[in-house]
Amino acid sequence: MTHYTINEVTSEKSDITFHGIPYADADRTGHWSIWAISLLFQANRAVGMRNSFMYMDKLLIKNVGHVITKQILDINPLVYRYTYKTPIKLRFLMEMKEVGNSSIIFGTALYDEETGIKLAQNLLKFVQINTETRKSLPFPSWFQTSLSHLKLTGNSKYTSLNRTTLPETPENYFQMKVIVRYSDLDRNMHSNQATYLKLFMDCATKAAKSGYYRHFKTDMCWFNVEHVAINYIGESFVDDELEIYTWQDNSDDSKIFFSCCKDKKRITFAEFKYGLERTKLLSFPKL
């Protein structure tokens, strides 16, 4: 079981240490899965926000919610050597970066507390919404005044989170269809952000084993995910049928794209960058 220690939390910064990696976070090769890594970043956000980070205790009122519109994960391959038996202290340092009218950008760095080695970096855009209309909702004036020193006054410094024209799905795609289950949902009753990472990994493995990709011909859990950039454009709910499309960059074997559609409309788009070298079976794979 994972335990955590709150080192310090303010309205703008959070410093929390998680102790160990749960056995359930391993994939079928024994490696820490990309979706579980993303969920631990989410757990860190939840703990911070329940302890005054982002003034979340005051922001959460009736019909107000918050969703991620884009996130970027950069991961040190060393992460994939850790297992549930590794006596590690995972230190998350989270900091608010920019505040807009209805959105916030914040970043989180993950360190091995004992060695000081940086293990991962997460940058994301968080948007406040009306939970009934599902439309963006401006932050209250007191919130914007309190964080006026972080107020976005021009172009964002974090251009990687800007809205951009996303690549179209090519004609020579690989496709997989799935049905959203209750276990895929979060407290907003829509598919959780990490659900899409898991679906994309499943689709990638199916594509690889079918011979669709260059270079990758087996279970994609054997290859480290070193970078993820994912856009959350729409939502999916229980019993929705999703069409997952994947294709590979024309010149870079390590770069693989995913598009998730519902009713022929794209609701998520992601770019994964994989390590090209197949990893080895860990001593304690998942049974």
XYZ file of C-alpha atoms in Angstrom:
287
model
C 0.000 0.000 0.000
C 1.274 3.478 -0.871
C 1.600 6.002 1.954
C 2.486 9.652 1.674
C 3.983 12.443 3.751
C 2.976 16.061 3.287
C 6.202 18.057 3.533
C 4.632 21.417 2.699
C 1.563 22.709 0.863
C 0.655 26.320 0.087
C -1.833 27.825 -2.348
C 0.888 27.915 -5.034
C 3.278 25.079 -4.226
C 3.144 21.523 -2.975
C 5.860 19.181 -1.678
C 4.658 15.621 -1.032
C 6.519 12.326 -0.673
C 4.938 9.007 -1.604
C 6.454 5.854 -0.125
C 6.883 2.949 -2.518
C 5.064 1.747 -5.631
C 1.900 -0.377 -5.336
C 2.070 -3.884 -6.787
C -1.073 -3.119 -8.811
C 0.808 -0.390 -10.702
C 2.918 -2.919 -12.599
C 2.024 -3.992 -16.108
C 2.230 -7.593 -17.336
C 6.033 -7.320 -17.863
C 6.606 -6.184 -14.280
C 7.363 -2.577 -15.236
C 5.702 0.491 -13.758
C 2.994 1.251 -16.329
C 2.647 4.641 -17.989
C -1.010 4.895 -16.960
C -0.164 4.133 -13.320
C 2.625 6.730 -13.380
C 0.113 9.273 -14.638
C -2.344 8.241 -11.921
C 0.288 8.756 -9.212
C 0.838 12.285 -10.526
C -2.939 12.643 -10.262
C -2.879 11.316 -6.695
C -0.250 13.900 -5.839
C -2.477 16.648 -7.274
C -5.434 15.357 -5.281
C -3.526 15.327 -1.988
C -2.173 18.817 -2.608
C -5.555 20.228 -3.587
C -7.252 18.753 -0.540
C -4.709 20.604 1.546
C -5.208 24.108 0.087
C -3.115 23.948 -3.105
C -4.792 26.163 -5.732
C -7.327 27.229 -3.074
C -9.232 24.129 -4.123
C -11.043 23.949 -0.782
C -12.697 27.283 -1.691
C -13.085 26.778 -5.445
C -15.086 23.565 -5.238
C -18.676 24.726 -4.912
C -21.893 23.469 -6.505
C -21.723 22.989 -10.294
C -18.002 23.795 -10.433
C -15.458 21.257 -11.633
C -12.003 21.067 -13.163
C -10.677 19.121 -16.129
C -7.332 18.650 -17.864
C -7.206 19.912 -21.459
C -3.590 18.982 -22.191
C -0.734 17.360 -20.375
C 2.857 16.467 -21.136
C 4.834 13.730 -19.405
C 8.596 13.344 -19.760
C 9.955 10.236 -18.101
C 13.475 9.155 -17.189
C 13.822 5.493 -18.351
C 15.294 4.722 -14.921
C 11.702 4.829 -13.610
C 10.961 1.547 -15.320
C 13.571 -0.254 -13.214
C 11.601 0.368 -10.029
C 9.162 -2.277 -8.748
C 6.831 -2.672 -5.795
C 9.820 -4.096 -3.888
C 11.956 -0.985 -4.413
C 12.206 0.911 -1.082
C 11.899 4.290 -2.759
C 10.613 7.642 -1.600
C 8.967 9.478 -4.501
C 9.061 13.228 -3.936
C 6.640 15.375 -5.946
C 7.297 19.109 -6.198
C 4.276 20.841 -7.746
C 4.113 24.526 -8.608
C 1.558 26.842 -10.186
C 3.047 28.534 -13.257
C 0.419 30.704 -14.961
C -3.174 31.744 -14.289
C -5.659 32.662 -17.017
C -9.326 33.638 -16.789
C -10.506 30.043 -16.477
C -7.315 27.987 -16.802
C -4.178 27.263 -14.823
C -0.852 25.859 -15.921
C 1.152 24.018 -13.335
C 4.132 21.723 -13.394
C 5.221 18.818 -11.234
C 8.696 17.330 -10.965
C 9.184 13.829 -9.540
C 12.440 12.984 -7.742
C 14.017 10.037 -6.014
C 14.159 11.682 -2.601
C 17.298 9.896 -1.455
C 19.432 10.288 -4.604
C 17.981 13.551 -5.888
C 17.642 12.062 -9.381
C 14.840 13.603 -11.422
C 12.562 10.799 -12.551
C 9.759 12.567 -14.425
C 8.214 15.916 -15.282
C 4.527 16.668 -15.762
C 3.199 19.901 -17.265
C -0.531 20.403 -17.682
C -3.328 22.856 -18.309
C -6.257 22.700 -15.903
C -9.583 24.363 -16.789
C -12.466 25.296 -14.524
C -15.886 24.297 -15.911
C -19.565 24.449 -15.140
C -20.394 20.793 -14.527
C -23.891 21.167 -15.983
C -23.064 23.005 -19.217
C -19.531 21.503 -19.513
C -18.349 24.972 -20.585
C -15.339 26.839 -19.211
C -16.068 28.979 -16.162
C -14.002 32.053 -15.135
C -12.287 31.943 -11.774
C -13.796 34.231 -9.111
C -12.301 37.695 -8.739
C -10.798 36.932 -5.298
C -8.903 34.003 -6.820
C -7.477 36.072 -9.669
C -6.536 38.881 -7.276
C -4.746 36.480 -4.915
C -2.708 35.090 -7.802
C -2.339 38.289 -9.821
C 1.461 37.906 -9.892
C 0.915 34.728 -11.948
C -1.693 36.308 -14.219
C -1.136 35.682 -17.913
C -0.807 39.094 -19.583
C 0.508 38.132 -23.024
C 1.500 34.956 -24.782
C 2.116 31.950 -22.556
C 5.706 30.893 -21.926
C 4.497 27.303 -22.010
C 3.956 27.066 -25.747
C 3.879 23.258 -25.654
C 0.440 23.555 -24.010
C -0.950 25.989 -26.588
C -3.740 24.992 -28.917
C -2.276 23.858 -32.214
C -3.553 22.291 -35.404
C -3.358 18.559 -34.768
C -2.304 16.089 -37.476
C -5.086 14.457 -39.435
C -5.438 10.687 -39.206
C -3.775 9.233 -42.316
C -5.455 6.737 -44.614
C -3.121 3.895 -43.630
C -4.097 3.843 -39.932
C -4.524 0.903 -37.560
C -7.834 0.841 -35.690
C -9.239 -0.694 -32.509
C -12.730 -0.268 -31.011
C -13.624 -0.333 -27.313
C -16.629 0.312 -25.066
C -16.210 2.616 -22.059
C -16.771 0.809 -18.750
C -17.720 2.139 -15.333
C -14.220 1.295 -14.104
C -12.816 3.734 -16.686
C -14.583 6.704 -15.077
C -13.527 9.203 -12.437
C -15.481 11.509 -10.097
C -16.590 13.594 -13.094
C -18.291 10.425 -14.425
C -16.264 10.591 -17.632
C -13.243 8.555 -18.731
C -10.278 9.395 -16.529
C -7.213 11.008 -18.088
C -5.156 7.850 -17.540
C -7.802 5.641 -19.156
C -6.786 6.998 -22.548
C -3.108 6.220 -21.892
C -4.041 2.628 -21.130
C -6.244 2.363 -24.238
C -3.467 3.776 -26.401
C -0.973 1.268 -25.016
C -3.422 -1.569 -25.739
C -3.932 -0.279 -29.258
C -0.176 0.044 -29.765
C 0.408 -3.562 -28.689
C -2.324 -4.810 -30.981
C -0.875 -2.810 -33.882
C 2.671 -3.990 -33.177
C 1.723 -7.664 -32.909
C -0.243 -7.405 -36.148
C 2.904 -6.191 -37.930
C 1.578 -2.678 -38.565
C 4.524 -0.690 -37.119
C 8.105 -0.575 -38.287
C 10.621 -1.804 -35.680
C 8.036 -2.694 -33.001
C 6.663 -6.228 -33.444
C 5.735 -7.357 -29.941
C 4.035 -6.221 -26.718
C 4.648 -2.467 -26.398
C 4.954 -2.759 -22.618
C 8.490 -4.009 -23.333
C 9.418 -0.537 -24.629
C 9.787 2.432 -22.306
C 7.439 5.355 -22.884
C 9.760 8.354 -22.553
C 7.444 11.178 -23.650
C 3.689 11.713 -23.862
C 1.809 14.780 -25.087
C -1.950 14.301 -24.923
C -4.789 16.663 -25.831
C -8.171 16.175 -24.150
C -10.631 17.690 -26.610
C -13.908 16.065 -25.612
C -15.294 13.530 -23.173
C -16.479 9.936 -23.162
C -18.974 8.294 -20.846
C -20.032 4.783 -19.876
C -21.198 2.603 -22.795
C -19.757 4.988 -25.401
C -18.079 3.203 -28.299
C -14.628 4.611 -28.966
C -12.561 4.198 -32.098
C -8.808 4.272 -31.407
C -6.548 5.035 -34.354
C -2.772 4.779 -34.399
C 0.003 5.461 -36.882
C 3.761 5.923 -36.877
C 5.823 8.948 -37.794
C 7.123 8.682 -41.350
C 10.781 9.128 -40.388
C 11.065 8.563 -36.620
C 10.313 4.979 -35.578
C 10.101 5.956 -31.900
C 7.249 8.435 -32.432
C 3.716 7.005 -32.506
C 0.434 8.903 -32.709
C -3.015 8.058 -31.366
C -6.438 9.526 -32.008
C -9.571 8.584 -30.068
C -12.925 9.302 -31.677
C -16.536 9.098 -30.535
C -19.336 9.356 -33.087
C -16.687 10.173 -35.718
C -15.439 13.163 -33.696
C -11.966 13.271 -32.173
C -12.007 13.560 -28.382
C -8.325 12.910 -27.584
C -5.072 13.042 -29.499
C -1.684 11.898 -28.255
C 1.922 11.601 -29.300
C 4.048 8.932 -27.605
C 7.800 8.582 -27.886
C 9.107 5.097 -27.094
C 12.598 3.848 -26.383
C 13.741 1.696 -29.286
C 15.505 -0.919 -27.157
C 13.406 -3.719 -25.723
C 13.659 -3.882 -21.938
C 14.317 -7.043 -19.957
C 11.932 -9.012 -17.774
C 12.076 -7.728 -14.217
C 12.678 -10.062 -11.307
C 9.145 -9.550 -10.026
C 6.719 -9.495 -12.972
C 3.018 -9.283 -12.342
C 1.493 -12.740 -11.827
